XYZ file of C-alpha atoms in Angstrom:
417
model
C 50.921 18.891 -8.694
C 48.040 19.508 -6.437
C 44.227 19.627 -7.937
C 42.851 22.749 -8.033
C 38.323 23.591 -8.459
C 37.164 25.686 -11.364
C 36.188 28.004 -8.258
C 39.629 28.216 -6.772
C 41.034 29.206 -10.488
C 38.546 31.702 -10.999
C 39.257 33.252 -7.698
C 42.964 33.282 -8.533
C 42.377 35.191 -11.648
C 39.959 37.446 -10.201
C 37.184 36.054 -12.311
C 33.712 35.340 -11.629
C 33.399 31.727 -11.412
C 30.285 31.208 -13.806
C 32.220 32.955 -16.250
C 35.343 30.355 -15.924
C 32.990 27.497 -15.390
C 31.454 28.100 -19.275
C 35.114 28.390 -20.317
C 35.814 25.079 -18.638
C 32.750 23.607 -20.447
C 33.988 25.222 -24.236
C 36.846 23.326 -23.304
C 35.172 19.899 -22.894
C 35.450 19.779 -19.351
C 32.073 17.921 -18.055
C 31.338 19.930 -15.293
C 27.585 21.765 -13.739
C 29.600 23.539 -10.838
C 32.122 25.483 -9.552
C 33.092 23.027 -6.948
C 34.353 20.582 -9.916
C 37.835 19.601 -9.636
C 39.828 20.305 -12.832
C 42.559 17.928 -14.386
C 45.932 19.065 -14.791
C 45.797 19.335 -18.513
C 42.232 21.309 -17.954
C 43.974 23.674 -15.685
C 46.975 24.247 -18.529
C 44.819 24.661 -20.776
C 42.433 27.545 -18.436
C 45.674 28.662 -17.271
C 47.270 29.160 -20.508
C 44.288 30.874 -21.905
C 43.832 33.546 -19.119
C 47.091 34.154 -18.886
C 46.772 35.385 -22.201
C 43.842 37.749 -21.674
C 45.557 41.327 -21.871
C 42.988 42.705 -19.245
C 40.630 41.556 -16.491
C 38.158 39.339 -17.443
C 35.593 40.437 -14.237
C 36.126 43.928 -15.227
C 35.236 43.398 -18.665
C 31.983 41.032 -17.976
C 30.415 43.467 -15.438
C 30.502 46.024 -18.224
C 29.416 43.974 -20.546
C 26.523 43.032 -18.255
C 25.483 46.640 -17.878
C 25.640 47.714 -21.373
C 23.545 44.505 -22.041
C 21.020 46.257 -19.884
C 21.538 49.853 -21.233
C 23.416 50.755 -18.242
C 26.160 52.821 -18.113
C 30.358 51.147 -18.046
C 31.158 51.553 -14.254
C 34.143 53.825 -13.842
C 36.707 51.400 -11.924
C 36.975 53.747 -9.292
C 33.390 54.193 -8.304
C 32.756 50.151 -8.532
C 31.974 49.118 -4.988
C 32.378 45.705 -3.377
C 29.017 44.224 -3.134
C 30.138 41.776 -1.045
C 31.612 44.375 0.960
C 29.142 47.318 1.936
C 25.247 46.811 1.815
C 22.997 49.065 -0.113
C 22.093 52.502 1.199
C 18.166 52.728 2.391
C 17.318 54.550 -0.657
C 18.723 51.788 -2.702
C 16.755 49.404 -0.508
C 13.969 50.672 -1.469
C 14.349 50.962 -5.150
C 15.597 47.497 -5.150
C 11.771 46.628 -3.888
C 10.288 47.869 -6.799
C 11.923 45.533 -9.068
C 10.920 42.083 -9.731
C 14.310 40.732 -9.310
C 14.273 42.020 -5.389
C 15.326 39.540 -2.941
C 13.966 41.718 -0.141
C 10.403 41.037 -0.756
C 7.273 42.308 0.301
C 7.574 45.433 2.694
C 6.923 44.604 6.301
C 7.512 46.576 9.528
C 10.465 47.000 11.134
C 10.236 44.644 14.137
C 9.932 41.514 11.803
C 11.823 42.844 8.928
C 14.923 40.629 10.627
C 12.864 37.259 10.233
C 11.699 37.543 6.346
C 13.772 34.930 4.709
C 13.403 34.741 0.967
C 13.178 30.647 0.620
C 14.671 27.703 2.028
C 16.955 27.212 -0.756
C 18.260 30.479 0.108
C 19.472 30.351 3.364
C 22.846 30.197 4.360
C 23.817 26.922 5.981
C 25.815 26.881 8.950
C 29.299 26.910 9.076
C 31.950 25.154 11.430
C 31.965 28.151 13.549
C 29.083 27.950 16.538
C 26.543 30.462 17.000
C 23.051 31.182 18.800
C 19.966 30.220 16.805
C 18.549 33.770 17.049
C 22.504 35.002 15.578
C 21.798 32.143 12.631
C 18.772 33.520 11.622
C 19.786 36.964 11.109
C 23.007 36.111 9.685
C 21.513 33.520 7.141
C 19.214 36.118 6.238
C 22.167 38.777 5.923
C 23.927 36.613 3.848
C 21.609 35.037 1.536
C 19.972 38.065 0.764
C 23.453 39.758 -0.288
C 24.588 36.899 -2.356
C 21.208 36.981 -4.304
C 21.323 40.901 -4.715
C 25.265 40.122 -6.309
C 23.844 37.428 -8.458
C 21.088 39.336 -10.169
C 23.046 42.645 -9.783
C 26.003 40.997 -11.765
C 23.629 39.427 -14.710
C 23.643 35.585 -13.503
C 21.895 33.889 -15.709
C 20.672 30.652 -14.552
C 21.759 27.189 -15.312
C 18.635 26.183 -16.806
C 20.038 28.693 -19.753
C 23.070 26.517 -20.105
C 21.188 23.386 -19.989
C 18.442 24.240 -22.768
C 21.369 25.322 -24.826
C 22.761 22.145 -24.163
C 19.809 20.140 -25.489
C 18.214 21.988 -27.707
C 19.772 20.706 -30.988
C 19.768 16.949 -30.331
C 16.225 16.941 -28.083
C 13.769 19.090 -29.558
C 10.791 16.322 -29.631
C 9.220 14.542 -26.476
C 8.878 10.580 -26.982
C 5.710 9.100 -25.616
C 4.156 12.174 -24.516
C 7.534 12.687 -22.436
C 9.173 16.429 -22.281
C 12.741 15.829 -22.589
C 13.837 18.870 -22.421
C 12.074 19.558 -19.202
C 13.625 16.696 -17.752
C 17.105 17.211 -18.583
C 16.346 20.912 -17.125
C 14.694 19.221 -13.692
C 18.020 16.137 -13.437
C 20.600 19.796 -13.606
C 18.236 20.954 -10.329
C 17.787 17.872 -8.680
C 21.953 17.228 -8.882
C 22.326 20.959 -7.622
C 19.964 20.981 -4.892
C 21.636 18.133 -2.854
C 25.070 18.854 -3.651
C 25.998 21.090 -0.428
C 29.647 20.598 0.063
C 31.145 21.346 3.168
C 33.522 24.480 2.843
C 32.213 27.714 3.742
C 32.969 29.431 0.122
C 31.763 26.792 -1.673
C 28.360 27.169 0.122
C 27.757 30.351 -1.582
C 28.533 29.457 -4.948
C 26.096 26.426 -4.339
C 23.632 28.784 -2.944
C 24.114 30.925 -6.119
C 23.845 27.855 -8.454
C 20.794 26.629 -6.635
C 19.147 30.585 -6.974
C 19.774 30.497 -10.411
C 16.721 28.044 -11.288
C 13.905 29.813 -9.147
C 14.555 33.352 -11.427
C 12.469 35.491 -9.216
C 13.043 35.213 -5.221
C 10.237 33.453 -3.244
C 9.004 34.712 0.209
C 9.172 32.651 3.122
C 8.727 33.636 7.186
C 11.187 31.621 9.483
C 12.457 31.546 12.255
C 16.163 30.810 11.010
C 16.772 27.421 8.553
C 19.720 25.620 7.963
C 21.339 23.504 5.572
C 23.360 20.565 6.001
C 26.158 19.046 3.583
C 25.337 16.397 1.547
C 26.414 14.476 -1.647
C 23.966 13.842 -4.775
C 24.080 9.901 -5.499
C 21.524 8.886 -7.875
C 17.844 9.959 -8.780
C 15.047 8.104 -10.489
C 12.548 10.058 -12.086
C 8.717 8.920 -11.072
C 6.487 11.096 -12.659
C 6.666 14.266 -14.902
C 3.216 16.220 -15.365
C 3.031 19.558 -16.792
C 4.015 21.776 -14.241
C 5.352 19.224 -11.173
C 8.301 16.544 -11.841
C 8.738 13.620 -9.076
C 12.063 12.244 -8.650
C 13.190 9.147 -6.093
C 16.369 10.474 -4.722
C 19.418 9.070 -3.179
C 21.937 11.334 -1.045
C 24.634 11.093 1.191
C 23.150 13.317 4.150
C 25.842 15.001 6.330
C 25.853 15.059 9.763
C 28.287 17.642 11.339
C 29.777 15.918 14.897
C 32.467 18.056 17.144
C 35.966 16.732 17.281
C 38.193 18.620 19.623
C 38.453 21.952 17.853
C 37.121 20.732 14.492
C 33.952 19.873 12.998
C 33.808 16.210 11.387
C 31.051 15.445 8.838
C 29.619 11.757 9.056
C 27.860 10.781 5.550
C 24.955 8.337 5.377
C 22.426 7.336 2.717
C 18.819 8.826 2.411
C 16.686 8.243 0.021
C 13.198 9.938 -0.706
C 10.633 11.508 -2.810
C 11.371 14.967 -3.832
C 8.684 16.738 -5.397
C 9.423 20.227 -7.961
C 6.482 22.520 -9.141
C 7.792 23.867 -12.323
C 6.533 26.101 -15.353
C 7.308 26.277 -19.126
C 7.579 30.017 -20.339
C 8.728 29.966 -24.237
C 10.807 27.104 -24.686
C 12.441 27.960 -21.330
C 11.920 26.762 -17.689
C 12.140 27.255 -14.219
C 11.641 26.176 -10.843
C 7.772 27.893 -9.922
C 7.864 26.740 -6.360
C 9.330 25.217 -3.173
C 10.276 21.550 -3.847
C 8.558 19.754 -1.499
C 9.809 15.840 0.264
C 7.655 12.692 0.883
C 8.821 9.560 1.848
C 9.084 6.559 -0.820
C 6.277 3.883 -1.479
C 7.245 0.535 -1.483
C 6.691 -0.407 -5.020
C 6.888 -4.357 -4.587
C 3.968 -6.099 -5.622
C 2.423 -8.434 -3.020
C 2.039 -12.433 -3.677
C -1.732 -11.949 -3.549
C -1.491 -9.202 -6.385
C 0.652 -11.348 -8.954
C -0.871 -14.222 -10.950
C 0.475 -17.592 -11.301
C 2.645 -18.432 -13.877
C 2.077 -22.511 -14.612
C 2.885 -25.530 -17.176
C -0.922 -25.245 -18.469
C -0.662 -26.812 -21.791
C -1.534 -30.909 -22.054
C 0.418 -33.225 -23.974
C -0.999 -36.369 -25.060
C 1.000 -36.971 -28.060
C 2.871 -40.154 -28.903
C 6.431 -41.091 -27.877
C 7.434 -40.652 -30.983
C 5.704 -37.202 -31.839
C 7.170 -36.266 -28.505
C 10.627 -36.972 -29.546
C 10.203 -35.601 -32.895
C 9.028 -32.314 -31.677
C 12.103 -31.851 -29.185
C 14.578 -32.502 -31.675
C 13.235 -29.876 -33.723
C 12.947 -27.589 -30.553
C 16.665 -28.084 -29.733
C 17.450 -27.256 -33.480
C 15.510 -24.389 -33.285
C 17.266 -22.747 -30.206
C 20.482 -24.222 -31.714
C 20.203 -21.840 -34.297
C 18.686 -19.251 -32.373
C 22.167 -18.674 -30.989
C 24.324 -19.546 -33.646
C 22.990 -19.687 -37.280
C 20.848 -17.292 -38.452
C 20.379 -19.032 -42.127
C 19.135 -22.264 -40.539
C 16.830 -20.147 -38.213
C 15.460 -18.621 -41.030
C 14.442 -21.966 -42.669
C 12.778 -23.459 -39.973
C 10.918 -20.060 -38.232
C 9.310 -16.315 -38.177
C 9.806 -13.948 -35.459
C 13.383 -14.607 -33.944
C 16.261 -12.509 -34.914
C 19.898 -14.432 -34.087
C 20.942 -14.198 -30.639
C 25.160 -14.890 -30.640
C 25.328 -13.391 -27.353
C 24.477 -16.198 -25.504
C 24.673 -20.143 -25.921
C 21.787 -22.671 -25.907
C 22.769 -25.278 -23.300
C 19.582 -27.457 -22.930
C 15.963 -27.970 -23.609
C 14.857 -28.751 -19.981
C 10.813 -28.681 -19.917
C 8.880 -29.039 -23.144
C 5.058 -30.061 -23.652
C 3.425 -29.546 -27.002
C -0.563 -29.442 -27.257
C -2.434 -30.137 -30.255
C -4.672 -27.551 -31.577
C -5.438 -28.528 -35.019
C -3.321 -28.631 -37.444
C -0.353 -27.045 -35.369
C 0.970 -27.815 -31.544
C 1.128 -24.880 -28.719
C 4.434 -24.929 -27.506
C 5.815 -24.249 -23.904
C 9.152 -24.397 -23.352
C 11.828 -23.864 -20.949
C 15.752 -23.703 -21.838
C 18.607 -23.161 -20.807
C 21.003 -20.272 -21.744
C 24.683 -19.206 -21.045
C 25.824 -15.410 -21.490
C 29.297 -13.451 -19.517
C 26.789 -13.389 -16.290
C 26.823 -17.788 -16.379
C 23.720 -19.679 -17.069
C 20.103 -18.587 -16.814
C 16.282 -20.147 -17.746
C 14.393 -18.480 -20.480
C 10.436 -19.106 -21.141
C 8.725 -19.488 -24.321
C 5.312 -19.414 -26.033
C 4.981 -20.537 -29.351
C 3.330 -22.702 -32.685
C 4.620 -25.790 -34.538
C 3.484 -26.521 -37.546
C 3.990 -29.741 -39.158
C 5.317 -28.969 -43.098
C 5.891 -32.927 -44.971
C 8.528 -34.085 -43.217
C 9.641 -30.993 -40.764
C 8.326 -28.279 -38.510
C 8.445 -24.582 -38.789
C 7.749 -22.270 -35.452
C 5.895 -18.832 -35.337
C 4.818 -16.507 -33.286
C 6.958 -16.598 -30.131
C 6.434 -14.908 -26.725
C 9.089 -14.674 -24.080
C 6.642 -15.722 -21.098
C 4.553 -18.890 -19.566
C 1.106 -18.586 -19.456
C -1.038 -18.027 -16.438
C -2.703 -20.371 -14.587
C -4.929 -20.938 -11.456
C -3.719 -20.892 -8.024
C -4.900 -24.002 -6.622
């Protein structure tokens, strides 16, 4: 059986998709989009439950949306396709009063053509060709429609879904971190650069992209365009109180002519992406235009770093020497295997099974006192092979053994000569 996209099902059942996409997720089925390909046990089990629905579902949550709103139920036969016909003039107009209006501020009629809402907005090109001046208008045309459905039809956005999401297991920030406002930014960031490459599924990732700015945002173009690309991976930088910084990874698409078809070439990009953001309740959204700048190299240089060395002295006697290795190889001996015996003979290391001590390879011991600074160097075998492991610690001499304390995973610094 061929896969079939939340989207695709939702179309088939005359549904609207956000509404079969929160089914999907009721379900169990991890998914942020539309665009996610279902399972064939998800799809049974979406099938089987709108096939028991004894009326239409999109009928039934457009009225619900309206009463929501003290509106009244739409009679079926004066509902009108809003994807179909565009508003009347006088509609236009009342639409401008609202805060929800995607045509934004009033401006004359010779430049009413090139006022584009936001670059998030726009509608990307498609494999068919047309004239830049044609793209403009027709991104506008388009982007401004599917905006006017989305807040016309009571989208909520995702950032809803998300805070829903969180908001019984991560309702406390750690270190000064907001969690919650970073598990609303990752949902954005993973939108944003998911752009597949099918016409229809543009729009539904222009509508899930929408969904986080609440309110539309103006912006004067001459025409933008968006390209398809795949979200990889993203690092977050920095999180203030009102911008989040995120190093992101993408597959960037670039669309290439193939006889009569369009082929899309993918390669990596990665980059700063920048999101101004506000907190309003215990609720978020996207304040501004994200904003790119290209990544800092974040390797230290040789003259930054200082020099780790084998500082300590050891002038003790062959014998003190030997002594004090035994009890080092005994120590890491049981480091790895027997926690009772490491117990006996030191205080601040917790037994370590995952790995095997192989051999004590550099050891010098300096007297300070009573006790002897220890640095050491040993070797250590885990699943990845073998590996060297630094220590820091004290040996102190009790009748006729030692006993070590306070350990640090590390060699001291030195000088560079």
């Amino acid at each position: 059986m061929s896969r079939i996209k939340i989207s695709e099902l939702a179309d088939e059942f005359k549904i609207d998709r956000k509404d079969v996409l929160a089914k999907a997720q009721e379900f169990g089925v991890s998914a942020k989009l539309a665009t996610k390909t279902l399972s064939e046990s998800e799809e049974k089990q979406l099938r089987t439950y709108y096939q028991q629905v004894p009326h239409s579902m999109a009928e039934t949550s457009k009225n619900q949306v309206l009463e929501n709103v003290g509106q009244k139920k739409l009679d079926p036969k004066e509902e009108v396709s809003e994807k179909k016909e565009e508003p009347s003039k006088a509609e236009q107009v009342e639409k401008k009063k609202s805060k929800f209006s995607i045509l934004g501020h009033k401006k004359s009629e010779k430049k009413k053509g090139k006022l584009l809402t936001r670059l998030s907005n726009e509608k990307p090109p498609s494999k068919k060709q047309f004239t830049a001046k044609q793209g403009g208008v027709g991104i506008l045309i388009l982007s401004n429609m599917v905006l006017f459905g989305l807040m016309a039809s009571g989208y909520q956005p995702t950032q809803k879904i998300i805070h829903e999401q969180v908001s019984a297991s991560q309702k406390v920030s750690g270190n000064g971190l907001d969690l919650q406002a970073k598990n609303y930014l990752d949902g954005f960031v993973q939108t944003y650069f998911t752009f597949p490459e099918n016409e229809k599924d543009q729009e539904q990732a222009v509508k899930d992209i929408n969904g986080y700015f609440v309110q539309q945002l103006p912006v004067i173009s001459q025409g933008l365009q968006r390209s398809p690309s795949k979200f990889e991976e993203a690092v977050l930088m920095n999180l203030t109180d009102n911008e989040a910084t995120y190093k992101v990874t993408y597959g960037a698409g670039a669309v290439t002519k193939k006889g009569k078809s369009n082929v899309v070439n993918y390669h990596d990009v990665t980059t700063l992406f920048t999101i101004p953001y506000q907190k309003v309740g215990s609720s978020y959204y996207v304040s501004d235009e994200p904003y790119f700048s290209s990544v800092n190299d974040l390797q230290a240089k040789e003259s930054q770093v200082p020099v780790k060395t084998w500082s300590g002295t050891d002038n003790n006697s062959a014998s003190t020497k030997k002594d004090l290795d035994k009890f080092t190889k005994a120590l890491f001996t049981a480091y790895t295997t027997d926690s009772d015996t490491l117990k006996l003979i030191s205080e601040g290391l917790s037994l370590n099974d995952s790995e095997t001590f192989q051999s004590l390879d550099q050891a010098t011991y300096e007297p300070k006192g009573d006790t002897y600074q220890a640095i050491v160097q040993v070797t250590m075998k885990n699943e990845l092979g073998t590996h060297v492991e630094n220590y820091q610690f004290t040996i102190s001499k009790q009748k006729q053994s030692y006993f070590a304390t306070d350990f640090k995973h590390t060699l001291p610094k030195g000088n560079k000569e």
